Amino acid sequence: MSLPVEKARANLRARSRQPPDFPVTGSRWQHYQGEVVAVLGHGFTETDGIPCVVYEGDSGIPWIVELSVWNGRFTVEGNLTGPRFVRIEE
């Protein structure tokens, strides 16, 4: 086994002991541009174990985004800011 693979596996094991704050699978969220999306699941990048969220919108196409981006904020034209995704309570 190569050193990068061993390092990635060790990183994943360490992360699994301290799970990040993932959104709940099946929950619905509104993107700041208005589209409502559903969380399909979670994962980690293969090479370095970065936590990711898998989701889909109205198009039915699955998207993958890093958890830090999912939980991040957006800025439009330098002055409007807010959360990238907001949970829709059902």
mmCIF file of N, CA and C in Angstrom:
data_model
loop_
_atom_site.group_PDB
_atom_site.id
_atom_site.type_symbol
_atom_site.label_atom_id
_atom_site.label_comp_id
_atom_site.label_asym_id
_atom_site.label_seq_id
_atom_site.Cartn_x
_atom_site.Cartn_y
_atom_site.Cartn_z
ATOM 1 N N MET A 1 0.853 -1.175 0.000
ATOM 2 C CA MET A 1 0.000 0.000 0.000
ATOM 3 C C MET A 1 0.898 1.238 0.000
ATOM 4 N N SER A 2 0.530 2.230 -0.811
ATOM 5 C CA SER A 2 1.354 3.430 -0.923
ATOM 6 C C SER A 2 1.147 4.343 0.282
ATOM 7 N N LEU A 3 2.113 5.181 0.528
ATOM 8 C CA LEU A 3 2.052 6.102 1.660
ATOM 9 C C LEU A 3 0.860 7.057 1.567
ATOM 10 N N PRO A 4 0.545 7.643 0.379
ATOM 11 C CA PRO A 4 -0.634 8.521 0.321
ATOM 12 C C PRO A 4 -1.936 7.801 0.684
ATOM 13 N N VAL A 5 -2.079 6.541 0.280
ATOM 14 C CA VAL A 5 -3.293 5.791 0.603
ATOM 15 C C VAL A 5 -3.364 5.544 2.102
ATOM 16 N N GLU A 6 -2.248 5.167 2.709
ATOM 17 C CA GLU A 6 -2.219 4.947 4.155
ATOM 18 C C GLU A 6 -2.563 6.232 4.897
ATOM 19 N N LYS A 7 -2.028 7.352 4.424
ATOM 20 C CA LYS A 7 -2.293 8.643 5.063
ATOM 21 C C LYS A 7 -3.779 9.000 4.953
ATOM 22 N N ALA A 8 -4.360 8.783 3.776
ATOM 23 C CA ALA A 8 -5.782 9.082 3.574
ATOM 24 C C ALA A 8 -6.651 8.210 4.479
ATOM 25 N N ARG A 9 -6.322 6.934 4.592
ATOM 26 C CA ARG A 9 -7.100 6.041 5.459
ATOM 27 C C ARG A 9 -6.995 6.453 6.920
ATOM 28 N N ALA A 10 -5.788 6.824 7.349
ATOM 29 C CA ALA A 10 -5.608 7.278 8.728
ATOM 30 C C ALA A 10 -6.416 8.541 8.975
ATOM 31 N N ASN A 11 -6.446 9.437 7.990
ATOM 32 C CA ASN A 11 -7.209 10.672 8.105
ATOM 33 C C ASN A 11 -8.694 10.362 8.234
ATOM 34 N N LEU A 12 -9.196 9.424 7.438
ATOM 35 C CA LEU A 12 -10.603 9.037 7.506
ATOM 36 C C LEU A 12 -10.951 8.407 8.854
ATOM 37 N N ARG A 13 -10.061 7.551 9.360
ATOM 38 C CA ARG A 13 -10.309 6.934 10.666
ATOM 39 C C ARG A 13 -10.375 8.001 11.756
ATOM 40 N N ALA A 14 -9.473 8.970 11.697
ATOM 41 C CA ALA A 14 -9.464 10.034 12.695
ATOM 42 C C ALA A 14 -10.757 10.855 12.613
ATOM 43 N N ARG A 15 -11.196 11.147 11.400
ATOM 44 C CA ARG A 15 -12.421 11.932 11.223
ATOM 45 C C ARG A 15 -13.649 11.155 11.679
ATOM 46 N N SER A 16 -13.645 9.839 11.489
ATOM 47 C CA SER A 16 -14.813 9.052 11.878
ATOM 48 C C SER A 16 -14.980 9.017 13.389
ATOM 49 N N ARG A 17 -13.894 9.207 14.119
ATOM 50 C CA ARG A 17 -13.995 9.252 15.580
ATOM 51 C C ARG A 17 -14.577 10.585 16.042
ATOM 52 N N GLN A 18 -14.435 11.624 15.228
ATOM 53 C CA GLN A 18 -14.964 12.938 15.544
ATOM 54 C C GLN A 18 -15.793 13.405 14.348
ATOM 55 N N PRO A 19 -17.012 12.872 14.192
ATOM 56 C CA PRO A 19 -17.795 13.190 12.999
ATOM 57 C C PRO A 19 -18.094 14.679 12.903
ATOM 58 N N PRO A 20 -17.963 15.226 11.711
ATOM 59 C CA PRO A 20 -18.279 16.642 11.522
ATOM 60 C C PRO A 20 -19.785 16.875 11.592
ATOM 61 N N ASP A 21 -20.158 18.102 11.607
ATOM 62 C CA ASP A 21 -21.558 18.494 11.728
ATOM 63 C C ASP A 21 -22.243 18.433 10.356
ATOM 64 N N PHE A 22 -22.560 17.202 9.923
ATOM 65 C CA PHE A 22 -23.221 17.000 8.638
ATOM 66 C C PHE A 22 -24.698 17.346 8.740
ATOM 67 N N PRO A 23 -25.303 17.848 7.644
ATOM 68 C CA PRO A 23 -26.761 17.987 7.631
ATOM 69 C C PRO A 23 -27.399 16.596 7.593
ATOM 70 N N VAL A 24 -28.599 16.484 8.085
ATOM 71 C CA VAL A 24 -29.294 15.201 8.176
ATOM 72 C C VAL A 24 -29.684 14.714 6.780
ATOM 73 N N THR A 25 -29.380 13.448 6.483
ATOM 74 C CA THR A 25 -29.786 12.848 5.219
ATOM 75 C C THR A 25 -31.311 12.902 5.108
ATOM 76 N N GLY A 26 -31.797 13.361 3.956
ATOM 77 C CA GLY A 26 -33.230 13.507 3.730
ATOM 78 C C GLY A 26 -33.770 14.888 4.058
ATOM 79 N N SER A 27 -32.981 15.691 4.760
ATOM 80 C CA SER A 27 -33.451 17.040 5.101
ATOM 81 C C SER A 27 -33.448 17.930 3.861
ATOM 82 N N ARG A 28 -34.286 18.956 3.906
ATOM 83 C CA ARG A 28 -34.404 19.876 2.771
ATOM 84 C C ARG A 28 -33.855 21.240 3.175
ATOM 85 N N TRP A 29 -33.176 21.871 2.216
ATOM 86 C CA TRP A 29 -32.505 23.143 2.450
ATOM 87 C C TRP A 29 -32.779 24.080 1.295
ATOM 88 N N GLN A 30 -32.737 25.379 1.580
ATOM 89 C CA GLN A 30 -32.868 26.355 0.508
ATOM 90 C C GLN A 30 -31.520 27.020 0.278
ATOM 91 N N HIS A 31 -31.072 26.974 -0.972
ATOM 92 C CA HIS A 31 -29.830 27.626 -1.383
ATOM 93 C C HIS A 31 -30.087 29.125 -1.422
ATOM 94 N N TYR A 32 -29.060 29.930 -1.208
ATOM 95 C CA TYR A 32 -29.265 31.375 -1.146
ATOM 96 C C TYR A 32 -29.810 31.949 -2.458
ATOM 97 N N GLN A 33 -29.671 31.212 -3.573
ATOM 98 C CA GLN A 33 -30.226 31.691 -4.840
ATOM 99 C C GLN A 33 -31.671 31.240 -5.037
ATOM 100 N N GLY A 34 -32.233 30.498 -4.052
ATOM 101 C CA GLY A 34 -33.647 30.175 -4.063
ATOM 102 C C GLY A 34 -34.007 28.713 -4.278
ATOM 103 N N GLU A 35 -33.127 27.917 -4.877
ATOM 104 C CA GLU A 35 -33.470 26.524 -5.155
ATOM 105 C C GLU A 35 -33.548 25.714 -3.859
ATOM 106 N N VAL A 36 -34.553 24.847 -3.784
ATOM 107 C CA VAL A 36 -34.691 23.932 -2.647
ATOM 108 C C VAL A 36 -33.989 22.636 -3.021
ATOM 109 N N VAL A 37 -33.144 22.145 -2.118
ATOM 110 C CA VAL A 37 -32.371 20.932 -2.373
ATOM 111 C C VAL A 37 -32.602 19.935 -1.246
ATOM 112 N N ALA A 38 -32.332 18.658 -1.549
ATOM 113 C CA ALA A 38 -32.461 17.583 -0.560
ATOM 114 C C ALA A 38 -31.097 16.931 -0.363
ATOM 115 N N VAL A 39 -30.750 16.676 0.886
ATOM 116 C CA VAL A 39 -29.481 16.016 1.195
ATOM 117 C C VAL A 39 -29.633 14.520 0.943
ATOM 118 N N LEU A 40 -28.767 13.987 0.086
ATOM 119 C CA LEU A 40 -28.796 12.560 -0.254
ATOM 120 C C LEU A 40 -27.877 11.740 0.640
ATOM 121 N N GLY A 41 -26.821 12.358 1.138
ATOM 122 C CA GLY A 41 -25.866 11.627 1.965
ATOM 123 C C GLY A 41 -24.614 12.432 2.211
ATOM 124 N N HIS A 42 -23.600 11.725 2.695
ATOM 125 C CA HIS A 42 -22.344 12.350 3.076
ATOM 126 C C HIS A 42 -21.194 11.483 2.602
ATOM 127 N N GLY A 43 -20.027 12.060 2.577
ATOM 128 C CA GLY A 43 -18.852 11.292 2.214
ATOM 129 C C GLY A 43 -17.596 12.088 2.489
ATOM 130 N N PHE A 44 -16.507 11.550 2.019
ATOM 131 C CA PHE A 44 -15.208 12.189 2.182
ATOM 132 C C PHE A 44 -14.470 12.088 0.863
ATOM 133 N N THR A 45 -13.643 13.083 0.560
ATOM 134 C CA THR A 45 -12.846 12.979 -0.650
ATOM 135 C C THR A 45 -11.863 11.828 -0.494
ATOM 136 N N GLU A 46 -11.596 11.162 -1.584
ATOM 137 C CA GLU A 46 -10.752 9.975 -1.552
ATOM 138 C C GLU A 46 -9.311 10.307 -1.172
ATOM 139 N N THR A 47 -8.788 11.393 -1.695
ATOM 140 C CA THR A 47 -7.364 11.675 -1.521
ATOM 141 C C THR A 47 -6.996 12.226 -0.158
ATOM 142 N N ASP A 48 -7.848 13.089 0.421
ATOM 143 C CA ASP A 48 -7.432 13.702 1.679
ATOM 144 C C ASP A 48 -8.503 13.703 2.766
ATOM 145 N N GLY A 49 -9.612 13.011 2.539
ATOM 146 C CA GLY A 49 -10.604 12.838 3.595
ATOM 147 C C GLY A 49 -11.413 14.063 3.952
ATOM 148 N N ILE A 50 -11.532 15.024 3.038
ATOM 149 C CA ILE A 50 -12.325 16.221 3.318
ATOM 150 C C ILE A 50 -13.807 15.833 3.349
ATOM 151 N N PRO A 51 -14.541 16.201 4.413
ATOM 152 C CA PRO A 51 -15.953 15.846 4.495
ATOM 153 C C PRO A 51 -16.767 16.594 3.441
ATOM 154 N N CYS A 52 -17.732 15.881 2.830
ATOM 155 C CA CYS A 52 -18.560 16.444 1.762
ATOM 156 C C CYS A 52 -20.029 16.111 1.991
ATOM 157 N N VAL A 53 -20.887 16.916 1.360
ATOM 158 C CA VAL A 53 -22.333 16.702 1.386
ATOM 159 C C VAL A 53 -22.763 16.378 -0.046
ATOM 160 N N VAL A 54 -23.595 15.355 -0.199
ATOM 161 C CA VAL A 54 -24.160 14.996 -1.500
ATOM 162 C C VAL A 54 -25.618 15.431 -1.472
ATOM 163 N N TYR A 55 -26.020 16.222 -2.468
ATOM 164 C CA TYR A 55 -27.383 16.725 -2.484
ATOM 165 C C TYR A 55 -27.894 16.832 -3.911
ATOM 166 N N GLU A 56 -29.216 17.023 -4.063
ATOM 167 C CA GLU A 56 -29.789 17.241 -5.384
ATOM 168 C C GLU A 56 -30.898 18.275 -5.297
ATOM 169 N N GLY A 57 -31.072 18.962 -6.412
ATOM 170 C CA GLY A 57 -32.138 19.952 -6.509
ATOM 171 C C GLY A 57 -33.219 19.458 -7.444
ATOM 172 N N ASP A 58 -33.964 20.399 -7.999
ATOM 173 C CA ASP A 58 -35.079 20.065 -8.880
ATOM 174 C C ASP A 58 -34.646 19.333 -10.148
ATOM 175 N N SER A 59 -33.420 19.543 -10.578
ATOM 176 C CA SER A 59 -32.933 18.914 -11.809
ATOM 177 C C SER A 59 -32.747 17.415 -11.659
ATOM 178 N N GLY A 60 -32.623 16.944 -10.408
ATOM 179 C CA GLY A 60 -32.387 15.526 -10.164
ATOM 180 C C GLY A 60 -30.931 15.127 -10.304
ATOM 181 N N ILE A 61 -30.075 16.085 -10.600
ATOM 182 C CA ILE A 61 -28.641 15.816 -10.733
ATOM 183 C C ILE A 61 -27.999 15.890 -9.350
ATOM 184 N N PRO A 62 -27.284 14.845 -8.929
ATOM 185 C CA PRO A 62 -26.602 14.919 -7.630
ATOM 186 C C PRO A 62 -25.382 15.829 -7.708
ATOM 187 N N TRP A 63 -25.185 16.599 -6.654
ATOM 188 C CA TRP A 63 -24.038 17.491 -6.529
ATOM 189 C C TRP A 63 -23.279 17.119 -5.266
ATOM 190 N N ILE A 64 -21.988 17.391 -5.279
ATOM 191 C CA ILE A 64 -21.134 17.141 -4.115
ATOM 192 C C ILE A 64 -20.417 18.437 -3.788
ATOM 193 N N VAL A 65 -20.483 18.824 -2.534
ATOM 194 C CA VAL A 65 -19.820 20.050 -2.099
ATOM 195 C C VAL A 65 -19.130 19.773 -0.759
ATOM 196 N N GLU A 66 -18.001 20.405 -0.555
ATOM 197 C CA GLU A 66 -17.299 20.252 0.722
ATOM 198 C C GLU A 66 -18.174 20.809 1.845
ATOM 199 N N LEU A 67 -18.133 20.140 2.989
ATOM 200 C CA LEU A 67 -18.942 20.547 4.129
ATOM 201 C C LEU A 67 -18.667 22.000 4.524
ATOM 202 N N SER A 68 -17.420 22.419 4.428
ATOM 203 C CA SER A 68 -17.076 23.802 4.793
ATOM 204 C C SER A 68 -17.769 24.801 3.872
ATOM 205 N N VAL A 69 -17.948 24.435 2.604
ATOM 206 C CA VAL A 69 -18.671 25.304 1.666
ATOM 207 C C VAL A 69 -20.162 25.265 1.992
ATOM 208 N N TRP A 70 -20.701 24.062 2.253
ATOM 209 C CA TRP A 70 -22.116 23.910 2.612
ATOM 210 C C TRP A 70 -22.452 24.795 3.809
ATOM 211 N N ASN A 71 -21.604 24.748 4.831
ATOM 212 C CA ASN A 71 -21.847 25.514 6.053
ATOM 213 C C ASN A 71 -21.373 26.957 5.954
ATOM 214 N N GLY A 72 -20.779 27.315 4.818
ATOM 215 C CA GLY A 72 -20.198 28.645 4.659
ATOM 216 C C GLY A 72 -21.217 29.733 4.391
ATOM 217 N N ARG A 73 -20.701 30.902 4.154
ATOM 218 C CA ARG A 73 -21.510 32.073 3.878
ATOM 219 C C ARG A 73 -21.207 32.563 2.475
ATOM 220 N N PHE A 74 -22.090 33.351 1.924
ATOM 221 C CA PHE A 74 -21.881 33.926 0.606
ATOM 222 C C PHE A 74 -21.844 35.444 0.728
ATOM 223 N N THR A 75 -21.235 36.076 -0.238
ATOM 224 C CA THR A 75 -21.221 37.525 -0.328
ATOM 225 C C THR A 75 -21.528 37.899 -1.771
ATOM 226 N N VAL A 76 -22.473 38.801 -1.947
ATOM 227 C CA VAL A 76 -22.846 39.266 -3.276
ATOM 228 C C VAL A 76 -22.530 40.747 -3.374
ATOM 229 N N GLU A 77 -21.791 41.105 -4.394
ATOM 230 C CA GLU A 77 -21.433 42.499 -4.664
ATOM 231 C C GLU A 77 -20.825 43.186 -3.445
ATOM 232 N N GLY A 78 -20.126 42.426 -2.637
ATOM 233 C CA GLY A 78 -19.367 42.984 -1.526
ATOM 234 C C GLY A 78 -20.152 43.416 -0.308
ATOM 235 N N ASN A 79 -21.496 43.361 -0.348
ATOM 236 C CA ASN A 79 -22.208 43.864 0.824
ATOM 237 C C ASN A 79 -23.342 42.964 1.325
ATOM 238 N N LEU A 80 -23.965 42.179 0.465
ATOM 239 C CA LEU A 80 -25.036 41.280 0.902
ATOM 240 C C LEU A 80 -24.397 39.960 1.305
ATOM 241 N N THR A 81 -24.687 39.503 2.506
ATOM 242 C CA THR A 81 -24.069 38.272 2.992
ATOM 243 C C THR A 81 -25.095 37.426 3.736
ATOM 244 N N GLY A 82 -24.844 36.132 3.800
ATOM 245 C CA GLY A 82 -25.743 35.245 4.517
ATOM 246 C C GLY A 82 -25.269 33.812 4.401
ATOM 247 N N PRO A 83 -26.009 32.872 5.014
ATOM 248 C CA PRO A 83 -25.622 31.468 4.907
ATOM 249 C C PRO A 83 -25.891 30.947 3.498
ATOM 250 N N ARG A 84 -25.039 30.050 3.003
ATOM 251 C CA ARG A 84 -25.210 29.481 1.670
ATOM 252 C C ARG A 84 -26.468 28.609 1.595
ATOM 253 N N PHE A 85 -26.729 27.817 2.644
ATOM 254 C CA PHE A 85 -27.914 26.965 2.718
ATOM 255 C C PHE A 85 -28.623 27.203 4.036
ATOM 256 N N VAL A 86 -29.964 27.218 3.999
ATOM 257 C CA VAL A 86 -30.781 27.378 5.207
ATOM 258 C C VAL A 86 -31.746 26.198 5.260
ATOM 259 N N ARG A 87 -31.796 25.514 6.392
ATOM 260 C CA ARG A 87 -32.675 24.349 6.521
ATOM 261 C C ARG A 87 -34.139 24.765 6.494
ATOM 262 N N ILE A 88 -34.920 23.968 5.782
ATOM 263 C CA ILE A 88 -36.364 24.180 5.721
ATOM 264 C C ILE A 88 -36.986 23.240 6.729
ATOM 265 N N GLU A 89 -37.649 23.781 7.707
ATOM 266 C CA GLU A 89 -38.313 22.967 8.729
ATOM 267 C C GLU A 89 -39.579 22.369 8.135
ATOM 268 N N GLU A 90 -39.772 21.076 8.361
ATOM 269 C CA GLU A 90 -40.962 20.417 7.811
ATOM 270 C C GLU A 90 -41.839 19.901 8.926
#
